[in-house]
Short mmCIF file of C-alpha atoms in Angstrom, two decimals:
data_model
loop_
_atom_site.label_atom_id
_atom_site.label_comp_id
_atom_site.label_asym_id
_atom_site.label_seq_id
_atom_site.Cartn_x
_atom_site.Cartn_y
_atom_site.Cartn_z
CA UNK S 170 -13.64 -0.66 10.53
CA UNK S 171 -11.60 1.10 7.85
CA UNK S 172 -9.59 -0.55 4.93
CA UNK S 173 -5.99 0.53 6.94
CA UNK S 174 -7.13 1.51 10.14
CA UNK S 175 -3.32 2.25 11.86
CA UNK S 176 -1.27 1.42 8.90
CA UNK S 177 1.84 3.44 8.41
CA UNK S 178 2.03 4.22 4.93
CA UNK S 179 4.64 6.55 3.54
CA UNK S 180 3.60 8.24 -0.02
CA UNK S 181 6.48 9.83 -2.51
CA UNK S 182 5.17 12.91 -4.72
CA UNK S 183 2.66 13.85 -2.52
CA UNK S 184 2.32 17.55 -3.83
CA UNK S 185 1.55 16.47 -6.70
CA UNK S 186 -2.24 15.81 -8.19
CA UNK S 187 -2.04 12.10 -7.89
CA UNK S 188 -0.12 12.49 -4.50
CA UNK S 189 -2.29 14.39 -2.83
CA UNK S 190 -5.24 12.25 -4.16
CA UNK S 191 -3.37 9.04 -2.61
CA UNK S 192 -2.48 10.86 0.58
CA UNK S 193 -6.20 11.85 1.18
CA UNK S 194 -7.80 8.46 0.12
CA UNK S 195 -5.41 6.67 3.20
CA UNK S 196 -6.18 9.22 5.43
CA UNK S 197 -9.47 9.11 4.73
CA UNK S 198 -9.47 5.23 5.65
CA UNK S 199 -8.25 5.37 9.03
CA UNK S 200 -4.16 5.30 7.98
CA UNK S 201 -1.45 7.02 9.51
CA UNK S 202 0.96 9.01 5.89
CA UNK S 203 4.11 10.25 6.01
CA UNK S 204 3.84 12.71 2.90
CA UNK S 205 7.26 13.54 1.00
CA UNK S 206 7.77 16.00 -1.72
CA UNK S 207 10.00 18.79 -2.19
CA UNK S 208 7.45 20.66 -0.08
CA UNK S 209 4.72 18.90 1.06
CA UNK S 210 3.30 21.80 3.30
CA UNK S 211 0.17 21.87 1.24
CA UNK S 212 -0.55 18.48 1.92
CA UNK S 213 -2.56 17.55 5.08
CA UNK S 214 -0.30 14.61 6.64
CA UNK S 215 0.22 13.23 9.57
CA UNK S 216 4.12 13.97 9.26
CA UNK S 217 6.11 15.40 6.56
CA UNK S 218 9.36 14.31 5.25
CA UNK S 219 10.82 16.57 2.47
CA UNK S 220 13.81 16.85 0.40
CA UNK S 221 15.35 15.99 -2.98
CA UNK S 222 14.80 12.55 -4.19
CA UNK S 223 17.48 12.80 -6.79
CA UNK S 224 19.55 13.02 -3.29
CA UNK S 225 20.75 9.25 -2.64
CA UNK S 226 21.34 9.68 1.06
CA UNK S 227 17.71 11.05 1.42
CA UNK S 228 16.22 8.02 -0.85
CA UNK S 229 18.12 5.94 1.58
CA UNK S 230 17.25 7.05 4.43
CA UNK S 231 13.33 8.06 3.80
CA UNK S 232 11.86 4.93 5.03
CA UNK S 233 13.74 4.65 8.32
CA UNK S 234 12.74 8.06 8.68
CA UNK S 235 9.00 7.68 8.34
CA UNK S 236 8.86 4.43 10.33
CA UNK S 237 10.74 6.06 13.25
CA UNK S 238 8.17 9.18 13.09
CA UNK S 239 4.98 6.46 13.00
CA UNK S 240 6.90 4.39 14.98
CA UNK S 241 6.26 1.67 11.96
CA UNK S 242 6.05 1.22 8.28
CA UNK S 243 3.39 -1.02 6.19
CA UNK S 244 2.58 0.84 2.94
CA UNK S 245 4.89 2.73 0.71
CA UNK S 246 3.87 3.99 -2.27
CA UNK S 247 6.51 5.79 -4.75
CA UNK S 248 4.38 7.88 -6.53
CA UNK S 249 6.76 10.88 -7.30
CA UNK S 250 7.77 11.08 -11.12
CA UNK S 251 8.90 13.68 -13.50
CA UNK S 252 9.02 13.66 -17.06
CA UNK S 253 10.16 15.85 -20.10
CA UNK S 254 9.07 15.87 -23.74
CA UNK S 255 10.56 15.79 -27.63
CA UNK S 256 12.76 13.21 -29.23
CA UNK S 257 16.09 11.62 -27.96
CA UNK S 258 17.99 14.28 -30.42
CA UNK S 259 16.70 16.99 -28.60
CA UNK S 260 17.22 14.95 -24.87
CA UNK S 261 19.55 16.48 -22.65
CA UNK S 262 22.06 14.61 -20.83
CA UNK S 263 20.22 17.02 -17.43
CA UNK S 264 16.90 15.87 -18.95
CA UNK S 265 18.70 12.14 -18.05
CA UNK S 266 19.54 12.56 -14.94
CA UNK S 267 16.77 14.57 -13.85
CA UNK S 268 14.06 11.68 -15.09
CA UNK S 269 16.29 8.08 -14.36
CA UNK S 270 17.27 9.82 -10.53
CA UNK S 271 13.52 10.55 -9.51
CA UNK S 272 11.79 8.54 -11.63
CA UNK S 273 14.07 4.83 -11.34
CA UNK S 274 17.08 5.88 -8.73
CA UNK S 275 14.72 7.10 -6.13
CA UNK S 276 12.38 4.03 -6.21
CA UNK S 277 14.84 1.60 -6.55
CA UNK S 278 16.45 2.87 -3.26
CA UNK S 279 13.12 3.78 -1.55
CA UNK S 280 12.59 -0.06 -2.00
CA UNK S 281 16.08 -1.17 -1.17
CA UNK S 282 15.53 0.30 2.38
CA UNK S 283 12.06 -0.27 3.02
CA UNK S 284 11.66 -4.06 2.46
CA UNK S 285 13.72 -5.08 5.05
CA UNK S 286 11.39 -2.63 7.42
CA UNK S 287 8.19 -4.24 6.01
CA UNK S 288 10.31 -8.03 6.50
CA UNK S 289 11.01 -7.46 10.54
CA UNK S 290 6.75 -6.37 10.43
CA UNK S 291 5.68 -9.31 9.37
CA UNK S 292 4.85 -7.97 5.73
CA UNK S 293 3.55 -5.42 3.93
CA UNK S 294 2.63 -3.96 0.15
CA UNK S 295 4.57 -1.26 -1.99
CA UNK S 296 3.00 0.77 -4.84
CA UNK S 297 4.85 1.67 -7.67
CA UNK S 298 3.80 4.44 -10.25
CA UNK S 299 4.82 3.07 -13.63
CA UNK S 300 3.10 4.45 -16.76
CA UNK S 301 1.04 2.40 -19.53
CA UNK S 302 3.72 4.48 -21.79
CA UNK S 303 6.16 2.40 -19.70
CA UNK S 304 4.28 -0.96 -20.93
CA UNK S 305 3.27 0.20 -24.58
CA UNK S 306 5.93 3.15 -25.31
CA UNK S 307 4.93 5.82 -27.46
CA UNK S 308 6.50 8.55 -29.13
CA UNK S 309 8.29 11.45 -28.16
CA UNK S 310 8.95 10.50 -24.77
CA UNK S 311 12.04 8.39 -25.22
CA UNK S 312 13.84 9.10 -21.67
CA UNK S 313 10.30 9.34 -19.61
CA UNK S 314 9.64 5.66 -20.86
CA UNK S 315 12.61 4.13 -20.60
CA UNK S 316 12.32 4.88 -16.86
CA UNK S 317 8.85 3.86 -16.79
CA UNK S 318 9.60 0.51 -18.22
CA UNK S 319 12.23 -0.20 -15.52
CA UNK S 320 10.03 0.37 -12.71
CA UNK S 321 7.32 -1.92 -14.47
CA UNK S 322 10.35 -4.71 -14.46
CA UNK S 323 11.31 -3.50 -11.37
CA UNK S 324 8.45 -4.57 -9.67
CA UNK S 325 7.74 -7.90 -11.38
CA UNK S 326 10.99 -8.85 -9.94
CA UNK S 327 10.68 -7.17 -6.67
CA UNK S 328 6.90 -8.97 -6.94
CA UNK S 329 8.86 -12.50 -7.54
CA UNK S 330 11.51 -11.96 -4.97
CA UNK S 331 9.56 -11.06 -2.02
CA UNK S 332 6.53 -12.25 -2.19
CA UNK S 333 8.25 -15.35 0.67
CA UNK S 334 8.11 -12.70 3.43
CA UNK S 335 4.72 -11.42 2.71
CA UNK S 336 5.82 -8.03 0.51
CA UNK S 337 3.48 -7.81 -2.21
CA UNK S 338 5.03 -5.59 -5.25
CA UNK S 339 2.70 -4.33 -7.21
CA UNK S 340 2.08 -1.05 -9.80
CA UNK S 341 -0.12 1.46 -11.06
CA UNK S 342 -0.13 2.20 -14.69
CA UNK S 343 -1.85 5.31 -15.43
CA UNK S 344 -2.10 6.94 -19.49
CA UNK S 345 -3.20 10.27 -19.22
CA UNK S 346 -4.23 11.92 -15.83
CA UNK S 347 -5.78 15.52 -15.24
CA UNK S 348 -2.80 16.74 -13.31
CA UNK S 349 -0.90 20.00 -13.00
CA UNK S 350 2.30 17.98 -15.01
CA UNK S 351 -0.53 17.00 -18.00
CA UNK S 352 -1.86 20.91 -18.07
CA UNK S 353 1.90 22.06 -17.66
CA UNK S 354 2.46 20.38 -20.68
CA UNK S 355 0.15 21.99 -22.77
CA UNK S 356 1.39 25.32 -21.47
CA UNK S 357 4.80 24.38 -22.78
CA UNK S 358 3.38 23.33 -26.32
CA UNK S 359 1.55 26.69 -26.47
CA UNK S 360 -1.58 24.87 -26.45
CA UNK S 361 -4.69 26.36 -24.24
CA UNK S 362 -4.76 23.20 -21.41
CA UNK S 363 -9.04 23.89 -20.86
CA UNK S 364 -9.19 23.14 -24.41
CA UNK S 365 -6.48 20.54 -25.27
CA UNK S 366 -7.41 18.79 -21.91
CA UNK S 367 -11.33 19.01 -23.49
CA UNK S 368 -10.16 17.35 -26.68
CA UNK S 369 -7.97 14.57 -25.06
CA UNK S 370 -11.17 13.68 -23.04
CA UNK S 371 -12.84 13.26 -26.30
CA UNK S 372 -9.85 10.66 -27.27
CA UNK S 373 -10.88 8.43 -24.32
CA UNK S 374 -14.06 5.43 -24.64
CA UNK S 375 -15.03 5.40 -21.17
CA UNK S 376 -15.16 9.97 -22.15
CA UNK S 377 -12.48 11.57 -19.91
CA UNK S 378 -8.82 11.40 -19.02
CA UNK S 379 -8.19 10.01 -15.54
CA UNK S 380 -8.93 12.52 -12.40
CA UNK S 381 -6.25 11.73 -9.63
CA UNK S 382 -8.74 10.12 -7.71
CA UNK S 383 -9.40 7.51 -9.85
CA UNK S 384 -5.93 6.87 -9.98
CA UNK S 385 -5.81 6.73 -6.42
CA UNK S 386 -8.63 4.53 -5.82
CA UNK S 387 -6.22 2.08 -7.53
CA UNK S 388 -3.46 2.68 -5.44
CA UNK S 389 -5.36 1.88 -2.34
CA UNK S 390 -6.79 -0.83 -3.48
CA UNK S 391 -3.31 -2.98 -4.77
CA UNK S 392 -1.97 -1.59 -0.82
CA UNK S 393 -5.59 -3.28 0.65
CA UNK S 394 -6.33 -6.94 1.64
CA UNK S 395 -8.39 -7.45 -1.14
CA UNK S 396 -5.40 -7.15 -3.80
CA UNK S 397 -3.65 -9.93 -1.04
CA UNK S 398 -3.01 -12.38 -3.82
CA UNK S 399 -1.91 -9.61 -5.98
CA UNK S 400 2.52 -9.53 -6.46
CA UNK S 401 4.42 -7.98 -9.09
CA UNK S 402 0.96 -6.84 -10.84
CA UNK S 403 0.98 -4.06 -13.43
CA UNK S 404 -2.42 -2.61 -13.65
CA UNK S 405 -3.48 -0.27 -16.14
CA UNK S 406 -5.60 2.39 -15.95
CA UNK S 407 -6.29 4.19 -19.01
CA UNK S 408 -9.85 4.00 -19.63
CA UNK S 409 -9.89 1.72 -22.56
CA UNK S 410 -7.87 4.12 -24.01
CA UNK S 411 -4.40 2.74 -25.78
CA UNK S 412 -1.59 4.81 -26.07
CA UNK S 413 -0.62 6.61 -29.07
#
């Protein structure tokens, strides 16, 4: 039998690289994803559930929505995230509210709403998407840390907290990751992504930066029965690479 054979799981960002990667790797063990993105047409799904997440009425309302189109809701993982780059002088008070509202906001209410739907089930697991940037900051990324950091706290609390009705809390920590967002940035920095992404990979021990899959691999597995004594966990995935 597969690892979530009937599951509901609802996954946040699910255009993006890692999103996708996550959306595929559930599907592809027998669950049931709601996919949510601005526009997650690319996305094979099972249902789609799209809008802004910097929207609080649609962070609200996102997991009643996807547990009344699966007719349930077990899994949620809030993998969306955004992030701009350059020192706090040069920060933007849009930059702000465009990286605390998707990145902290939209979690924070995602979670508000779904635990009591995972409660009246009996249970379930939610997947955060911190950053090991959000656990060891580095530089240059003052706002895009800050809000990594709070979802690392968040879900040590939320780990603490629910853990009683059998909600396990847990989060990703990812350092680099061969996504559109990492070769974006290069584009910005008039760097050549091919070869800046070919010299980060040089930067890493275990000899590349992370493909989504690898990320996702983690994802499924804090969401699975074996991570079961697993709440309020922040595991890192950088491989053996620290950030700097």
């Amino acid at each position: 039998m597969k690892r979530f054979e009937g599951r509901k799981v609802l996954v946040t960002g699910a255009s993006g690289g890692i999103g996708k990667a996550v959306v595929a790797g559930f599907r592809g063990e027998g669950a049931i994803v709601a996919a949510s993105d601005l526009d997650s047409a690319i996305v094979e799904a099972d249902k789609h559930i799209d809008g802004d997440l910097r929207d609080g009425t649609f962070a609200d309302s996102l997991p009643g929505w996807a547990s009344m189109l699966m007719d349930g809701l077990d899994i949620v993982v809030n993998n969306a995230g955004v992030i701009t780059r350059g020192g706090i002088c040069d920060a933007t008070d849009a930059d702000y509210q465009l990286i605390m509202g998707v990145n902290v906001e939209a979690p924070f209410r995602i979670c508000r709403a779904a635990i009591p739907l995972l409660a009246r089930r009996g249970g379930g697991a939610i997947v955060n998407m911190s950053s090991c940037w959000g656990v060891h900051p580095g530089a240059n990324h003052p706002i895009y840390v800050m809000s990594k950091a709070a979802i690392a706290s968040l879900t040590q609390c939320l780990g603490t907290d629910h853990a009683h009705q059998g909600i396990r809390v847990n989060a990703v920590c990812p350092n680099e990751v061969n996504t559109p967002m990492l070769r974006s940035g290069f584009s910005i920095r008039g760097l050549d992504p091919d070869k800046a992404l070919a010299e980060l990979d040089a930067s890493v021990p275990l000899g590349h930066v992370a493909e989504p899959e690898e990320i996702a691999d983690v994802v499924l597995f804090l969401a699975s029965d074996a991570a079961r004594y697993l709440c309020g966990t922040l595991v890192e995935v950088n491989g053996g690479k620290p950030v700097g």
